Tab-separated table of C-alpha atoms and ligand atoms in Angstrom:
chain	number	residue	atom	x	y	z
X	125	MET	CA	10.148	-94.407	-68.722
X	126	ILE	CA	12.078	-91.246	-69.557
X	127	PRO	CA	15.829	-91.864	-70.062
X	128	SER	CA	17.783	-89.633	-67.644
X	129	ASP	CA	20.167	-88.529	-70.406
X	130	HIS	CA	17.302	-87.103	-72.457
X	131	PRO	CA	18.123	-83.408	-73.091
X	132	ARG	CA	14.640	-82.435	-71.894
X	133	TYR	CA	14.603	-84.851	-68.957
X	134	GLU	CA	13.494	-82.397	-66.223
X	135	SER	CA	10.767	-80.909	-68.397
X	136	LEU	CA	9.480	-84.361	-69.396
X	137	LEU	CA	9.412	-85.454	-65.742
X	138	LEU	CA	7.183	-82.489	-64.920
X	139	ARG	CA	4.963	-83.309	-67.887
X	140	GLU	CA	4.618	-86.868	-66.621
X	141	LYS	CA	3.731	-85.581	-63.134
X	142	ILE	CA	1.043	-83.389	-64.678
X	143	VAL	CA	-0.406	-86.251	-66.739
X	144	GLN	CA	-0.543	-88.517	-63.688
X	145	ALA	CA	-2.233	-85.729	-61.681
X	146	PHE	CA	-4.834	-85.419	-64.424
X	147	LYS	CA	-5.490	-89.174	-64.355
X	148	LYS	CA	-5.995	-89.009	-60.573
X	149	GLY	CA	-8.473	-86.130	-60.895
X	150	ILE	CA	-6.230	-83.524	-59.217
X	151	LEU	CA	-5.793	-81.518	-62.396
X	152	ALA	CA	-8.545	-79.964	-64.513
X	153	ASP	CA	-8.414	-81.004	-68.192
X	154	SER	CA	-7.503	-77.440	-69.108
X	155	GLY	CA	-4.716	-77.696	-66.528
X	156	LEU	CA	-2.898	-79.832	-69.113
X	157	ILE	CA	-3.149	-77.008	-71.635
X	158	ALA	CA	-2.139	-74.422	-69.040
X	159	HIS	CA	0.962	-76.505	-68.292
X	160	GLY	CA	1.849	-76.591	-71.999
X	161	ARG	CA	1.588	-72.828	-72.176
X	162	GLY	CA	3.839	-72.545	-69.138
X	163	GLU	CA	6.327	-74.976	-70.692
X	164	ALA	CA	6.580	-72.810	-73.805
X	165	PHE	CA	7.284	-69.647	-71.792
X	166	ASP	CA	9.772	-71.502	-69.603
X	167	TYR	CA	11.613	-72.729	-72.713
X	168	MET	CA	11.893	-69.169	-73.979
X	169	LEU	CA	13.039	-67.926	-70.565
X	170	GLY	CA	15.891	-70.451	-70.583
X	171	GLU	CA	14.303	-72.685	-67.923
X	172	GLU	CA	16.052	-70.839	-65.119
X	173	THR	CA	15.122	-68.331	-62.432
X	174	ASN	CA	16.310	-65.065	-63.941
X	175	ALA	CA	17.510	-62.014	-62.013
X	176	ALA	CA	14.129	-60.262	-62.202
X	177	ALA	CA	12.348	-63.336	-60.813
X	178	LYS	CA	14.928	-63.628	-58.024
X	179	LYS	CA	14.287	-59.999	-57.085
X	180	ALA	CA	10.496	-60.491	-57.083
X	181	ILE	CA	10.835	-63.650	-54.970
X	182	LYS	CA	12.933	-61.826	-52.364
X	183	VAL	CA	10.418	-58.980	-52.172
X	184	ALA	CA	7.575	-61.526	-51.951
X	185	ALA	CA	9.367	-63.184	-49.040
X	186	ALA	CA	9.597	-59.800	-47.284
X	187	ALA	CA	5.874	-59.127	-47.896
X	188	ILE	CA	4.923	-62.551	-46.510
X	189	LYS	CA	7.108	-61.996	-43.449
X	190	LEU	CA	5.453	-58.633	-42.780
X	191	ALA	CA	1.941	-59.967	-43.404
X	192	VAL	CA	-0.549	-60.359	-40.585
X	193	LYS	CA	-2.756	-62.838	-42.456
X	194	PRO	CA	-0.899	-64.365	-45.385
X	195	VAL	CA	-2.795	-66.913	-47.487
X	196	PHE	CA	-1.545	-69.220	-50.225
X	197	SER	CA	-4.109	-70.148	-52.837
X	198	VAL	CA	-3.822	-73.693	-54.219
X	199	ASN	CA	-5.278	-74.910	-57.517
X	200	GLY	CA	-4.910	-78.214	-59.353
X	201	ASN	CA	-1.609	-77.463	-61.097
X	202	THR	CA	-0.062	-76.138	-57.893
X	203	ALA	CA	-1.115	-79.235	-55.941
X	204	ALA	CA	0.185	-81.492	-58.709
X	205	LEU	CA	3.624	-79.874	-58.892
X	206	VAL	CA	4.583	-78.406	-55.513
X	207	SER	CA	2.316	-79.667	-52.737
X	208	GLU	CA	5.211	-80.352	-50.334
X	209	ASP	CA	6.860	-76.997	-51.010
X	210	MET	CA	3.505	-75.235	-50.436
X	211	VAL	CA	3.138	-76.996	-47.091
X	212	GLU	CA	6.680	-75.939	-46.181
X	213	LEU	CA	5.846	-72.356	-47.179
X	214	SER	CA	2.836	-72.347	-44.901
X	215	GLN	CA	4.838	-73.837	-42.026
X	216	LEU	CA	7.750	-71.405	-42.423
X	217	SER	CA	5.534	-68.335	-42.579
X	218	GLY	CA	2.479	-69.243	-40.525
X	219	GLY	CA	0.346	-68.540	-43.613
X	220	LYS	CA	-2.749	-70.567	-44.478
X	221	LEU	CA	-3.350	-72.868	-47.436
X	222	GLU	CA	-6.664	-72.381	-49.216
X	223	ILE	CA	-8.018	-74.420	-52.115
X	224	ASN	CA	-9.388	-72.132	-54.825
X	225	LEU	CA	-10.361	-73.677	-58.143
X	226	PHE	CA	-11.529	-72.351	-61.457
X	227	HIS	CA	-13.044	-75.721	-62.389
X	228	ARG	CA	-14.463	-76.369	-58.940
X	229	SER	CA	-16.132	-79.659	-58.024
X	230	PRO	CA	-16.476	-81.385	-54.628
X	231	ALA	CA	-14.446	-84.349	-55.956
X	232	ARG	CA	-11.502	-82.141	-56.967
X	233	VAL	CA	-11.632	-80.204	-53.695
X	234	ASN	CA	-11.486	-83.514	-51.766
X	235	ILE	CA	-8.602	-84.960	-53.721
X	236	ILE	CA	-6.554	-81.751	-53.552
X	237	GLU	CA	-7.170	-81.599	-49.807
X	238	LYS	CA	-5.851	-85.172	-49.573
X	239	VAL	CA	-2.768	-84.306	-51.653
X	240	LEU	CA	-2.004	-81.395	-49.294
X	241	LYS	CA	-2.644	-83.468	-46.167
X	242	ASP	CA	-0.436	-86.285	-47.502
X	243	ALA	CA	2.250	-83.659	-48.052
X	244	GLY	CA	2.032	-82.733	-44.355
X	245	ALA	CA	-0.524	-79.911	-44.288
X	246	GLY	CA	-2.443	-79.283	-41.071
X	247	GLU	CA	-5.379	-76.999	-41.723
X	248	VAL	CA	-6.600	-76.621	-45.320
X	249	LEU	CA	-9.180	-73.902	-46.039
X	250	GLY	CA	-11.675	-73.469	-48.873
X	251	LEU	CA	-13.306	-76.876	-48.530
X	252	ASP	CA	-16.964	-76.519	-47.671
X	253	ASP	CA	-19.028	-74.711	-50.321
X	254	GLN	CA	-21.700	-73.864	-47.741
X	255	GLN	CA	-19.227	-72.048	-45.489
X	256	LEU	CA	-17.496	-70.052	-48.212
X	257	LYS	CA	-17.917	-66.383	-48.945
X	258	TYR	CA	-17.765	-65.045	-52.506
X	259	LEU	CA	-15.901	-61.994	-53.758
X	260	LYS	CA	-18.759	-60.274	-55.585
X	261	GLN	CA	-16.821	-58.707	-58.448
X	262	ILE	CA	-15.306	-62.023	-59.582
X	263	LYS	CA	-17.516	-63.743	-62.147
X	264	SER	CA	-15.868	-67.199	-62.075
X	265	PRO	CA	-15.833	-69.999	-59.457
X	266	ARG	CA	-12.524	-68.478	-58.342
X	267	ALA	CA	-14.669	-66.011	-56.384
X	268	THR	CA	-14.654	-68.362	-53.373
X	269	ALA	CA	-12.993	-66.957	-50.255
X	270	SER	CA	-13.047	-68.562	-46.837
X	271	ALA	CA	-13.851	-66.361	-43.857
X	272	GLN	CA	-10.598	-67.414	-42.161
X	273	GLY	CA	-8.362	-67.220	-45.238
X	274	ILE	CA	-8.657	-65.363	-48.524
X	275	TYR	CA	-11.456	-63.062	-47.356
X	276	PRO	CA	-9.546	-61.291	-44.559
X	277	ALA	CA	-6.030	-61.950	-45.981
X	278	ASP	CA	-3.676	-58.987	-46.287
X	279	VAL	CA	-1.170	-60.818	-48.499
X	280	ILE	CA	-2.258	-63.508	-50.948
X	281	LEU	CA	-0.208	-65.741	-53.241
X	282	VAL	CA	-2.023	-66.633	-56.481
X	283	PRO	CA	-0.080	-69.159	-58.514
X	284	LEU	CA	-0.851	-70.245	-62.088
X	285	GLU	CA	-3.995	-68.501	-63.060
X	286	ASP	CA	-4.856	-66.054	-65.764
X	287	GLY	CA	-7.921	-64.079	-64.931
X	288	ASP	CA	-9.477	-61.143	-63.239
X	289	ARG	CA	-8.898	-62.289	-59.676
X	290	ALA	CA	-5.531	-60.576	-59.160
X	291	GLU	CA	-6.963	-57.211	-60.195
X	292	ILE	CA	-9.976	-57.525	-57.916
X	293	LEU	CA	-8.031	-58.845	-54.938
X	294	LYS	CA	-5.672	-55.891	-55.329
X	295	LYS	CA	-8.598	-53.463	-55.502
X	296	THR	CA	-9.814	-54.839	-52.161
X	297	GLY	CA	-6.524	-53.633	-50.671
X	298	LYS	CA	-4.611	-56.905	-50.576
X	299	THR	CA	-0.999	-57.384	-51.603
X	300	VAL	CA	-1.171	-59.896	-54.462
X	301	ILE	CA	1.836	-62.069	-55.241
X	302	SER	CA	1.537	-63.993	-58.512
X	303	ILE	CA	3.554	-66.858	-59.949
X	304	ASP	CA	3.019	-67.095	-63.685
X	305	LEU	CA	5.500	-67.826	-66.468
X	306	ASN	CA	3.601	-65.463	-68.763
X	307	PRO	CA	4.723	-61.896	-67.978
X	308	LEU	CA	1.875	-60.535	-70.126
X	309	SER	CA	-0.986	-62.401	-68.432
X	310	ARG	CA	-3.595	-60.329	-66.647
X	311	THR	CA	-2.461	-61.884	-63.380
X	312	SER	CA	1.190	-60.886	-63.926
X	313	GLN	CA	0.155	-57.432	-65.095
X	314	TYR	CA	-2.149	-56.705	-62.151
X	315	ALA	CA	-0.312	-58.366	-59.255
X	316	THR	CA	1.547	-56.259	-56.721
X	317	ILE	CA	4.576	-58.561	-56.947
X	318	SER	CA	4.758	-60.689	-60.119
X	319	ILE	CA	7.064	-63.689	-60.029
X	320	VAL	CA	7.645	-64.805	-63.617
X	321	ASP	CA	9.162	-68.213	-63.041
X	322	ASN	CA	8.236	-71.879	-63.019
X	323	ILE	CA	6.438	-72.689	-59.799
X	324	VAL	CA	8.689	-75.718	-59.295
X	325	ARG	CA	11.643	-73.348	-58.909
X	326	ALA	CA	9.819	-70.328	-57.468
X	327	ILE	CA	8.330	-71.889	-54.321
X	328	PRO	CA	11.572	-73.568	-53.127
X	329	GLN	CA	13.388	-70.263	-53.779
X	330	LEU	CA	10.673	-68.367	-51.879
X	331	ASN	CA	11.082	-70.732	-48.934
X	332	LYS	CA	14.844	-70.192	-49.059
X	333	GLU	CA	14.406	-66.403	-49.005
X	334	ILE	CA	11.962	-66.601	-46.084
X	335	ARG	CA	14.607	-68.578	-44.175
X	336	ASN	CA	17.303	-66.050	-45.209
X	337	LEU	CA	15.178	-63.154	-43.941
X	338	LYS	CA	14.716	-64.748	-40.514
X	339	GLY	CA	15.484	-62.134	-37.874
X	340	GLU	CA	15.671	-59.300	-40.443
X	341	ASN	CA	14.373	-56.080	-38.941
X	342	ILE	CA	11.022	-54.684	-40.008
X	343	ASP	CA	12.471	-51.487	-41.494
X	344	ASN	CA	14.738	-53.480	-43.816
X	345	LEU	CA	11.813	-55.640	-44.945
X	346	LYS	CA	9.726	-52.526	-45.618
X	347	GLN	CA	12.617	-50.959	-47.543
X	348	LEU	CA	12.892	-54.041	-49.790
X	349	ILE	CA	9.207	-53.675	-50.646
X	350	ASN	CA	9.253	-49.891	-51.076
X	351	GLU	CA	12.243	-49.977	-53.427
X	352	PHE	CA	10.627	-52.605	-55.673
X	353	ASN	CA	9.029	-51.470	-58.938
X	354	ASN	CA	6.882	-54.297	-60.325
X	355	GLN	CA	6.348	-52.771	-63.779
X	356	GLN	CA	10.078	-52.177	-64.167
X	357	ASN	CA	10.766	-55.743	-63.062
X	358	LEU	CA	8.283	-57.094	-65.636
X	359	LYS	CA	10.068	-55.038	-68.305
X	360	GLU	CA	13.343	-56.735	-67.325
X	361	THR	CA	11.680	-60.115	-67.845
X	362	LEU	CA	10.411	-59.077	-71.264
X	363	GLN	CA	13.982	-58.179	-72.164
X	364	VAL	CA	15.017	-61.756	-71.284
X	365	LEU	CA	12.335	-62.914	-73.724
X	366	ASP	CA	13.854	-60.822	-76.518
X	367	VAL	CA	14.024	-63.286	-79.428
X	368	ARG	CA	17.430	-62.078	-80.546
X	369	LYS	CA	18.921	-63.368	-77.317
X	370	TYR	CA	17.576	-66.919	-77.599
X	371	LYS	CA	20.221	-69.497	-77.012
X	372	SER	CA	19.479	-72.852	-78.554
X	373	LEU	CA	18.083	-75.441	-76.182
X	374	HIS	CA	17.461	-78.973	-77.358
X	375	ASP	CA	14.342	-80.433	-78.953
E	288	PTJ	O1	-7.203	-76.176	-60.983
E	288	PTJ	P1	-8.163	-75.134	-61.514
E	288	PTJ	O2	-9.540	-75.680	-61.712
E	288	PTJ	O3	-8.186	-73.885	-60.671
E	288	PTJ	O4	-7.652	-74.670	-62.972
E	288	PTJ	C1	-6.362	-74.195	-63.079
E	288	PTJ	C2	-6.029	-73.692	-64.507
E	288	PTJ	C3	-4.514	-73.600	-64.588
E	288	PTJ	C4	-6.544	-74.661	-65.520
E	288	PTJ	C5	-6.688	-72.324	-64.712
E	288	PTJ	O5	-6.269	-71.469	-63.702
E	288	PTJ	C6	-6.343	-71.752	-66.067
E	288	PTJ	O6	-7.028	-71.976	-67.046
E	288	PTJ	O7	-5.229	-71.025	-66.112
E	288	PTJ	P2	-4.662	-70.319	-67.438
E	288	PTJ	O8	-5.584	-69.237	-67.852
E	288	PTJ	O9	-4.273	-71.330	-68.454
E	288	PTJ	O10	-3.363	-69.666	-66.870
E	288	PTJ	C7	-2.333	-70.397	-66.283
E	288	PTJ	C8	-1.049	-69.582	-66.349
E	288	PTJ	O11	-0.060	-70.311	-65.629
E	288	PTJ	C9	-0.526	-69.392	-67.785
E	288	PTJ	O12	-0.159	-68.034	-67.953
E	288	PTJ	C10	0.721	-70.286	-67.857
E	288	PTJ	O13	1.722	-69.733	-68.655
E	288	PTJ	C11	1.147	-70.344	-66.397
E	288	PTJ	N1	1.835	-71.585	-66.021
E	288	PTJ	C12	1.592	-72.843	-66.438
E	288	PTJ	N2	2.418	-73.717	-65.840
E	288	PTJ	C13	3.216	-72.990	-65.020
E	288	PTJ	C14	2.825	-71.625	-65.123
E	288	PTJ	N3	3.425	-70.653	-64.405
E	288	PTJ	C15	4.399	-71.041	-63.538
E	288	PTJ	N4	4.810	-72.321	-63.379
E	288	PTJ	C16	4.253	-73.316	-64.113
E	288	PTJ	N5	4.668	-74.589	-63.937
């Protein structure tokens, strides 16, 4: 039981969620370590959605609204932390949810499907190994791509992964939106739109922006995207990480 007046209450609640997800088999064991890495970056970023992240989220919302076949990739950490928000994202945008795992096993695919369905998801893609295609250049089990989802997608959201997938998906002509608290990860560096923020804040904010952009005309959405410079935005995040600016949080 975490006392609600603990200075790190919110962070400890998330940690507890992650531990429980691991015990249920939703999370890979290395998902625990990945969460710890994210926690450390979040601490240094002040545990808030900074201006650069807000900008990237707005542009991501515009890209999703303009997309013909948007797909949202779901791994263990994403399912553990934001399954309901992911379902809302797919409902708001008409995009598809696809399970894509680095540590793939039929048992984990089944339990993550159940988590998404319990959160209200209709269709969930990426389930049946026999039906899946594989993106040839990707050397890990993340190469899976369903014929209705990731394979033909024009815009793809890839949360919480550090690997070569973002680069290769981008090379295949897709718009890649990443969510990763590490601005220096390969995923953040290669994505078209890099959201450097905690997924527990980023997805609700993305949903809010998609609602805000309802009825916005296509030219304005395109302008938002065209005026966005991802490398410049990542530089702004790195400035937030400047050690001289650290304000003291609590232990
Ligand atoms: O569920 P699976 O089998 O697909 O495995 C998923 C993990 C996360 C284990 C796998 O993708 C992995 O090993 O990822 P990495 O290489 O540890 O990268 C995860 C990235 O996510 C790191 O850069 C972390 O800083 C970042 N991260 C961790 N937690 C959060 C986060 N970013 C945003 N929000 C978080 N809550």
